[in-house]
Every structure is written in structure tokens, then in C-alpha cells.
mmCIF file of N, CA and C in Angstrom:
data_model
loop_
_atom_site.group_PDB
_atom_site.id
_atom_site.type_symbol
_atom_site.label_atom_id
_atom_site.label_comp_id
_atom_site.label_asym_id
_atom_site.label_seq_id
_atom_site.Cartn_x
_atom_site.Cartn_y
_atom_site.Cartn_z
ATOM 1 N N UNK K 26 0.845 -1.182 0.000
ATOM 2 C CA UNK K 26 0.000 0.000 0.000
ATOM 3 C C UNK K 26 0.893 1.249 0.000
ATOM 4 N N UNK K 27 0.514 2.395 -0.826
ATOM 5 C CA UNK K 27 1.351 3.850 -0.704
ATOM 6 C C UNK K 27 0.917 4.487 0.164
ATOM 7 N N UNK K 28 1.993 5.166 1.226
ATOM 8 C CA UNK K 28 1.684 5.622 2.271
ATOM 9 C C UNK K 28 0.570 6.949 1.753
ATOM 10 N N UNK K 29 0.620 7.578 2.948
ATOM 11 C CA UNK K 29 -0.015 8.353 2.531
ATOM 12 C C UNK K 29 0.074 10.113 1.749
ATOM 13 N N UNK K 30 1.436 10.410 2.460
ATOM 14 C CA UNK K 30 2.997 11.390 1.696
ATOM 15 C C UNK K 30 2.799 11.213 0.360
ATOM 16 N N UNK K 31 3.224 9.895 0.483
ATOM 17 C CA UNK K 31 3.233 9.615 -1.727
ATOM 18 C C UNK K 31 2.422 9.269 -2.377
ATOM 19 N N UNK K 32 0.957 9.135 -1.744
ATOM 20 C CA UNK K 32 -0.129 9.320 -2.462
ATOM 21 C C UNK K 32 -0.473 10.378 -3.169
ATOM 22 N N UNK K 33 -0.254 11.607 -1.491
ATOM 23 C CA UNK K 33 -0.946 12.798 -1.916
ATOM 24 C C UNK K 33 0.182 13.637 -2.974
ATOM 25 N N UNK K 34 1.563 13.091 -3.113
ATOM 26 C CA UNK K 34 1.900 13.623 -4.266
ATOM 27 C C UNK K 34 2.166 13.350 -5.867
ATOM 28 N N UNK K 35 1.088 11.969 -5.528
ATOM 29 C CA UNK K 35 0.898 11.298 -6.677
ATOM 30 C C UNK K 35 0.255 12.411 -6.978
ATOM 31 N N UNK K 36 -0.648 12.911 -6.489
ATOM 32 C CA UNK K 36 -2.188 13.236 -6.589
ATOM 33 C C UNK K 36 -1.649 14.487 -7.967
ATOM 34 N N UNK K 37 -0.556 15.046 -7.187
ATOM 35 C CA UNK K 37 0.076 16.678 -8.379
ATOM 36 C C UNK K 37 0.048 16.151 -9.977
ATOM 37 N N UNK K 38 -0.110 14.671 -9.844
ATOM 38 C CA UNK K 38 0.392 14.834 -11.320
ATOM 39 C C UNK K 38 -1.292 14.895 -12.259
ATOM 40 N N UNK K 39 -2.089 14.281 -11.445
ATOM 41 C CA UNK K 39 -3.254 14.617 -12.171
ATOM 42 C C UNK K 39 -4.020 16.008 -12.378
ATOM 43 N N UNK K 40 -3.699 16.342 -11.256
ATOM 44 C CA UNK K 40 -4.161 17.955 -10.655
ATOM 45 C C UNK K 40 -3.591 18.517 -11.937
ATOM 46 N N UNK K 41 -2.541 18.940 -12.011
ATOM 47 C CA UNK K 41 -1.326 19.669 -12.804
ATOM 48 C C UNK K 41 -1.605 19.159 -14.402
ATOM 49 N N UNK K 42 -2.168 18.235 -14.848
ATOM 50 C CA UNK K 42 -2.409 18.018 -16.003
ATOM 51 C C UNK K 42 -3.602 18.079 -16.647
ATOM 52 N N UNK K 43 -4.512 17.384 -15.537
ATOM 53 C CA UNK K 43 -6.172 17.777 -15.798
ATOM 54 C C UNK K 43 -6.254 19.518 -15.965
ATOM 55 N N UNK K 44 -5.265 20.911 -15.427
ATOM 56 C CA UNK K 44 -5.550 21.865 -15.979
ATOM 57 C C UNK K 44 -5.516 22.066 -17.154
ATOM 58 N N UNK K 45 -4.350 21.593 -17.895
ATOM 59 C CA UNK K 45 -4.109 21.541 -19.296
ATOM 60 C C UNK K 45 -4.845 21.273 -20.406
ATOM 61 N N UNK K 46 -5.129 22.085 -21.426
ATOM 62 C CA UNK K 46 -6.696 21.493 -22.266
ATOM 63 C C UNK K 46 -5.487 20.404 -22.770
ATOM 64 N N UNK K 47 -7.189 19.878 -23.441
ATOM 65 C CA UNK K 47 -6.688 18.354 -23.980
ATOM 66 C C UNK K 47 -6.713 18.106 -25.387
ATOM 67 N N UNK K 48 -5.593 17.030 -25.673
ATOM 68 C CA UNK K 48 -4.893 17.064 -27.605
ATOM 69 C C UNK K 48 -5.161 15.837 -27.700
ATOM 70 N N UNK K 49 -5.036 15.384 -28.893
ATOM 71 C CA UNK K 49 -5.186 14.575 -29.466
ATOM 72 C C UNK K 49 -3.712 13.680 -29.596
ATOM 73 N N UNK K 50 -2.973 14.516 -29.650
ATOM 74 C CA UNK K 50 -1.791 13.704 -29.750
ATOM 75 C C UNK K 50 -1.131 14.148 -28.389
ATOM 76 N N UNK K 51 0.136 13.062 -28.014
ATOM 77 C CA UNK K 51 0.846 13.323 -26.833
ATOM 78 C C UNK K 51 1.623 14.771 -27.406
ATOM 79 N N UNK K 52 1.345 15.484 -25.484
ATOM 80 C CA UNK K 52 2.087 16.852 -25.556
ATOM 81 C C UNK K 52 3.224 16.311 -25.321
ATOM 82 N N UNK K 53 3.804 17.821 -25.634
ATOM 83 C CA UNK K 53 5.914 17.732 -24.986
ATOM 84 C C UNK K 53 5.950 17.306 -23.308
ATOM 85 N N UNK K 54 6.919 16.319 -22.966
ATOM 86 C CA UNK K 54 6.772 16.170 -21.821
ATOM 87 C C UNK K 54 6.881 17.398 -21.112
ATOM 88 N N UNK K 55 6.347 17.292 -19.775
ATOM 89 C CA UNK K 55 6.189 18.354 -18.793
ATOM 90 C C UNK K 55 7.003 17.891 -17.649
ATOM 91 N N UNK K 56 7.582 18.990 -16.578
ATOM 92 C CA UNK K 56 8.297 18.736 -15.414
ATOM 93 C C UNK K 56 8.239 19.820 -14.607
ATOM 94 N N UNK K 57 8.187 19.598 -13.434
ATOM 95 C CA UNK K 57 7.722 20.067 -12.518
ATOM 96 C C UNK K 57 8.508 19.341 -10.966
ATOM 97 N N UNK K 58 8.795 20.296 -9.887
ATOM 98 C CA UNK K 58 9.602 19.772 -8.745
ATOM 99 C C UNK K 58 8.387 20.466 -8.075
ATOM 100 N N UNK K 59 8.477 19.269 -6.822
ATOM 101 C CA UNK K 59 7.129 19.460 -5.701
ATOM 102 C C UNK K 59 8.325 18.923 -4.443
ATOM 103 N N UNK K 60 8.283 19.247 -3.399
ATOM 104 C CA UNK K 60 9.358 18.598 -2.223
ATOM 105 C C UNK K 60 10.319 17.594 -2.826
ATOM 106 N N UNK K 61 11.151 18.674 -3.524
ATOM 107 C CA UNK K 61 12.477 18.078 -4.153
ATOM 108 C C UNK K 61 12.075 16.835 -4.711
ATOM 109 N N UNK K 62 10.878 16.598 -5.514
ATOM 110 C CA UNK K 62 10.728 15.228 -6.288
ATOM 111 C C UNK K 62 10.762 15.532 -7.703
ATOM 112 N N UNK K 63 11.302 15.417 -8.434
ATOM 113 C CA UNK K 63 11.158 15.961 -10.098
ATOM 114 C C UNK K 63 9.728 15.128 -10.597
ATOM 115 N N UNK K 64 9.062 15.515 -11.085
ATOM 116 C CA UNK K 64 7.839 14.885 -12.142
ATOM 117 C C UNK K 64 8.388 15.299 -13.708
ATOM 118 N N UNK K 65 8.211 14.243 -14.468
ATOM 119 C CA UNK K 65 8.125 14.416 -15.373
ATOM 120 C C UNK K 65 6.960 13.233 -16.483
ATOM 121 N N UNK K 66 6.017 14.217 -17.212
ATOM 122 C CA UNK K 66 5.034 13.251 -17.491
ATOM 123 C C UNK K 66 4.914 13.845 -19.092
ATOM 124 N N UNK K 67 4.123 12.717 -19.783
ATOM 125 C CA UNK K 67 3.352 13.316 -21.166
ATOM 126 C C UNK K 67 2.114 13.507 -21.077
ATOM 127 N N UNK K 68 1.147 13.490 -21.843
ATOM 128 C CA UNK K 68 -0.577 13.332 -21.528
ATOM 129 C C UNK K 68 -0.668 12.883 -22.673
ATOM 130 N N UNK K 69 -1.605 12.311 -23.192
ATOM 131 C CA UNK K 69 -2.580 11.859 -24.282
ATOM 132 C C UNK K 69 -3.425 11.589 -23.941
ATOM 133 N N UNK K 70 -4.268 11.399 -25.443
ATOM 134 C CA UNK K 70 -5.834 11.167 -25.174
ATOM 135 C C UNK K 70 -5.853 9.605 -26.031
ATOM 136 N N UNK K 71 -6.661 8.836 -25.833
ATOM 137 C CA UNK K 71 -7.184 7.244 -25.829
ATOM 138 C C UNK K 71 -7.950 6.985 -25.444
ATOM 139 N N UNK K 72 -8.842 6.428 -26.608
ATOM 140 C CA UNK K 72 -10.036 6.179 -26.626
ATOM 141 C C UNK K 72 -10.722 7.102 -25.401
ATOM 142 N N UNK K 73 -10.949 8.028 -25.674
ATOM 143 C CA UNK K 73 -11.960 8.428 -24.488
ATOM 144 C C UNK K 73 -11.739 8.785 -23.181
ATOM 145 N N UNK K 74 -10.117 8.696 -22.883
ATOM 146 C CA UNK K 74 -9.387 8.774 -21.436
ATOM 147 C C UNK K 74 -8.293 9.822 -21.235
ATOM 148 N N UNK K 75 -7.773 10.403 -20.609
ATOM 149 C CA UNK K 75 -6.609 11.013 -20.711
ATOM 150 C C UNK K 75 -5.414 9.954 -19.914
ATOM 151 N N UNK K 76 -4.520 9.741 -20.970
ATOM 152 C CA UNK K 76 -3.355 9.411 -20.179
ATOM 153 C C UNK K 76 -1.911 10.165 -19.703
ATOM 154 N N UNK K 77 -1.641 9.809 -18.189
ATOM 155 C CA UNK K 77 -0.268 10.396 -17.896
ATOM 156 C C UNK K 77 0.720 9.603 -18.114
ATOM 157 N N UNK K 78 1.657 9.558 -18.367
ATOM 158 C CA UNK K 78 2.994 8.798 -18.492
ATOM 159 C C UNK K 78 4.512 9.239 -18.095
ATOM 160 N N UNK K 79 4.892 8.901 -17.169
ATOM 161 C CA UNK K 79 6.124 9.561 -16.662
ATOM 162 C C UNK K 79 6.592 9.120 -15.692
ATOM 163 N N UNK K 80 7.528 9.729 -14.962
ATOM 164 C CA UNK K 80 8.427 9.513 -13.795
ATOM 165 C C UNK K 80 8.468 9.939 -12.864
ATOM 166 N N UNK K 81 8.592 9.863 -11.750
ATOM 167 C CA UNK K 81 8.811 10.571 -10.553
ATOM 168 C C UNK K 81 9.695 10.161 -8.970
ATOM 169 N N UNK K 82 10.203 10.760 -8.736
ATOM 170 C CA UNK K 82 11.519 9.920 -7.523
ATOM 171 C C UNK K 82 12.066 8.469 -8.243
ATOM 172 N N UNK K 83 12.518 8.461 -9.623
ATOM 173 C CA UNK K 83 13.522 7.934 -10.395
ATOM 174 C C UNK K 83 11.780 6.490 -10.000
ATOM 175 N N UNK K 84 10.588 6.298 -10.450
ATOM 176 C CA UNK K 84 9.593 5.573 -10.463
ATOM 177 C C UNK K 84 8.687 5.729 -11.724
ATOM 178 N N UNK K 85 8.866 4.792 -12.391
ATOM 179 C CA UNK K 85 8.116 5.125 -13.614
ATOM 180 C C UNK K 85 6.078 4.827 -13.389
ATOM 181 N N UNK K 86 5.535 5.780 -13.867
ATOM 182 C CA UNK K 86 4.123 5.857 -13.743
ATOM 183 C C UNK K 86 3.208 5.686 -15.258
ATOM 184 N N UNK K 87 2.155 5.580 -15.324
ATOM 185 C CA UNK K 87 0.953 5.200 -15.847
ATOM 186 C C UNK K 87 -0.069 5.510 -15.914
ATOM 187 N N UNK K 88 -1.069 6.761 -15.816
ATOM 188 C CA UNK K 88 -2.279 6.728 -14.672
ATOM 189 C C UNK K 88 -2.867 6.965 -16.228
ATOM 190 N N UNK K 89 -4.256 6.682 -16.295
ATOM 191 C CA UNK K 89 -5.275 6.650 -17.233
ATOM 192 C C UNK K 89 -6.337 7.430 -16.221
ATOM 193 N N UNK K 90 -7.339 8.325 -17.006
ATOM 194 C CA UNK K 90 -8.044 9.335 -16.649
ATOM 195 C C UNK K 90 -9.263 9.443 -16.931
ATOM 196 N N UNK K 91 -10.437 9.165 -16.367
ATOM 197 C CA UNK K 91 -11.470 8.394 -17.127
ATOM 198 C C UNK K 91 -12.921 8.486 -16.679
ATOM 199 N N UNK K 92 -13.647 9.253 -17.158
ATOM 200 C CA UNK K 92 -15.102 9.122 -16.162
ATOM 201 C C UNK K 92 -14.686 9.546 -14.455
ATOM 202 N N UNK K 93 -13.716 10.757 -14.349
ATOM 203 C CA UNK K 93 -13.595 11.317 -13.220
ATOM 204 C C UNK K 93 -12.567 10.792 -12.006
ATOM 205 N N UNK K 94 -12.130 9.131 -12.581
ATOM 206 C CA UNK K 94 -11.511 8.177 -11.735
ATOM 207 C C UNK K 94 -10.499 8.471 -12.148
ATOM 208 N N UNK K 95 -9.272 8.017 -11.449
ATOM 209 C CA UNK K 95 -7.771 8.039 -12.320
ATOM 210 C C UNK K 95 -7.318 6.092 -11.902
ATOM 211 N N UNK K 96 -6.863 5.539 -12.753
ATOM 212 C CA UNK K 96 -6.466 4.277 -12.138
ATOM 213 C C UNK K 96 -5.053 4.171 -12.856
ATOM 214 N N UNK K 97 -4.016 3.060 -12.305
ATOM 215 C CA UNK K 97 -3.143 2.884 -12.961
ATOM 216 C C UNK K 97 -1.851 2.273 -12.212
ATOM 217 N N UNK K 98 -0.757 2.447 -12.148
ATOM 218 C CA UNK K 98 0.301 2.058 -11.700
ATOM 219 C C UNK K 98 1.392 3.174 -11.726
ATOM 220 N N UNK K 99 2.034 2.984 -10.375
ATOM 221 C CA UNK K 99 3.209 3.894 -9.600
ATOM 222 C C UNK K 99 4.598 2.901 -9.565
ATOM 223 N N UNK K 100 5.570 2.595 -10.277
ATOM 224 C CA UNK K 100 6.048 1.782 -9.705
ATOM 225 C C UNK K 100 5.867 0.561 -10.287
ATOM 226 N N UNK K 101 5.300 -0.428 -9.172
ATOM 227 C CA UNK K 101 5.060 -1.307 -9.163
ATOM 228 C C UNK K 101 3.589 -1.751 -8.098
ATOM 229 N N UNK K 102 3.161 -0.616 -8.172
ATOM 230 C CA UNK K 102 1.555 -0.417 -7.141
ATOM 231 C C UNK K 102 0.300 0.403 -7.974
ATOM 232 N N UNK K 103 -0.347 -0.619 -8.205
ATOM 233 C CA UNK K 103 -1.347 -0.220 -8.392
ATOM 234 C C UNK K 103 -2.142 1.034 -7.780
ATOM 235 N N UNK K 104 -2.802 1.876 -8.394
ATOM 236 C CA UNK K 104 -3.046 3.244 -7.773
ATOM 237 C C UNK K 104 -4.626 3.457 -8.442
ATOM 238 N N UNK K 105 -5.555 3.486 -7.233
ATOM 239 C CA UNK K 105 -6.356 4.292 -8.067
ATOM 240 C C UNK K 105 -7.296 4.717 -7.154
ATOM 241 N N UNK K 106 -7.675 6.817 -7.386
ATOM 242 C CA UNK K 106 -8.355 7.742 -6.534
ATOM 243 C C UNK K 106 -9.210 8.476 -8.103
ATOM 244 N N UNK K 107 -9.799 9.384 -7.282
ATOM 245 C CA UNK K 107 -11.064 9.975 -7.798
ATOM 246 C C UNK K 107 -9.922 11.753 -8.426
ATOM 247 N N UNK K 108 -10.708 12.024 -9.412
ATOM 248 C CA UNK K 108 -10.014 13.223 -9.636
ATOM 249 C C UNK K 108 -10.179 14.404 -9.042
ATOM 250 N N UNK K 109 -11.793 14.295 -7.925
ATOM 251 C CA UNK K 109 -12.147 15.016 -6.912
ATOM 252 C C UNK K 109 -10.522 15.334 -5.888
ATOM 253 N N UNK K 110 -10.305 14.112 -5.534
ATOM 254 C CA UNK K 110 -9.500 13.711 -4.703
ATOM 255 C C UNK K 110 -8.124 14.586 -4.897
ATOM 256 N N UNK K 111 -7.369 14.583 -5.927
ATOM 257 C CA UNK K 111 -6.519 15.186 -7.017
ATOM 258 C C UNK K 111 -6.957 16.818 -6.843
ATOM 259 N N UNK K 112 -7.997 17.090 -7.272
ATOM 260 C CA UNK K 112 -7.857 18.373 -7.118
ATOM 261 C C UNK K 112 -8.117 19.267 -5.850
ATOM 262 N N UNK K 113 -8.605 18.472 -4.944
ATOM 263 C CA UNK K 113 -9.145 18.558 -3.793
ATOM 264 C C UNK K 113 -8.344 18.920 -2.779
ATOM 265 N N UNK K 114 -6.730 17.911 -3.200
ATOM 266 C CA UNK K 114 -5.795 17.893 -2.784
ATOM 267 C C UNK K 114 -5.101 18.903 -2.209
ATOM 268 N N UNK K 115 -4.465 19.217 -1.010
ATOM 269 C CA UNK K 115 -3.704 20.447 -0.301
ATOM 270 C C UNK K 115 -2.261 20.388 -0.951
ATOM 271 N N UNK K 116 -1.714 19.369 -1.305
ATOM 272 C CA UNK K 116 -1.078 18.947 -1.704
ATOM 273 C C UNK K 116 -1.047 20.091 -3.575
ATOM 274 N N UNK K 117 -1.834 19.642 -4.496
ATOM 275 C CA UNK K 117 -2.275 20.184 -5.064
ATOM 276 C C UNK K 117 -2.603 21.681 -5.152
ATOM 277 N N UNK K 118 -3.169 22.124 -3.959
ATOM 278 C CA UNK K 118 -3.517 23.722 -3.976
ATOM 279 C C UNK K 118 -2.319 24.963 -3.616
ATOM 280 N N UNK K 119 -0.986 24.329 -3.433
ATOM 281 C CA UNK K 119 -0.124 25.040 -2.577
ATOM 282 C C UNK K 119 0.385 25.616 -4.272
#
């Protein structure tokens, strides 16, 4: 299970991308430092979903975006919160 620290800064990468309007094709990757963690992600769109794809604390990620849910993989952990959750996030609002 992901504690709860690296949940809520999973959470930046949806927050931070769900602002971004949405393409059809993958954007230029994006990067971003949150408590000395580098993010770096792409987005696309599929079938109907937005996907993230990238890295973070040297951890490669996955998250698919979908009917409000985000699900996917961190790592090697399965991950999946609400995009409420994500933007909701304090984590997120700073």
C-alpha cells in the first residue's frame, strides 16, 4: 500500500495536467519539482481517457483518466483515486 505522503503527491500529477486542455496527440513532456521530487510526465488522449505517463523519484508511472476516476500504476503499485480527490488535494492547492 502507498503511504499516505506519496499518495498525496501522486495526486500533483493529475491535478497539474487535468488543468491543461486536452490534444489529441501526446504533448511535450512536462516537469515540474514538488518537495524536491522531479515529475516528469506526457498526456494523451485514448479512446476516451486522458493518459499520464512519466516519472517521478527515479519511479516510472501510468495513470489513465477516465469518467472522473484516475487508475493505474506507480512503480510497481497499483493506484487508483477519484479526480475530486486530485484536485481537492492540499497537496495540489499550494
Amino acid at each position: 500500500m502507498i503511504n499516505n505522503l506519496f499518495r498525496k503527491a501522486l495526486l500533483l500529477v493529475p491535478a497539474a495536467a487535468l488543468a491543461l486542455p486536452a490534444v489529441a496527440q501526446a504533448d511535450e513532456a512536462k516537469t515540474f519539482v514538488r518537495d524536491g521530487v522531479k515529475y516528469t510526465y506526457t498526456k494523451t488522449e485514448e479512446k476516451g481517457a486522458t493518459v499520464l505517463s512519466g516519472t517521478a523519484d527515479n519511479r516510472a508511472f501510468r495513470l489513465v483518466v477516465k469518467d472522473g476516476v484516475v487508475t493505474g500504476n506507480f512503480g510497481y503499485q497499483p493506484v487508483t483515486f477519484t479526480t475530486a480527490e486530485a484536485k481537492g488535494s492540499s497537496l495540489a492547492m499550494r
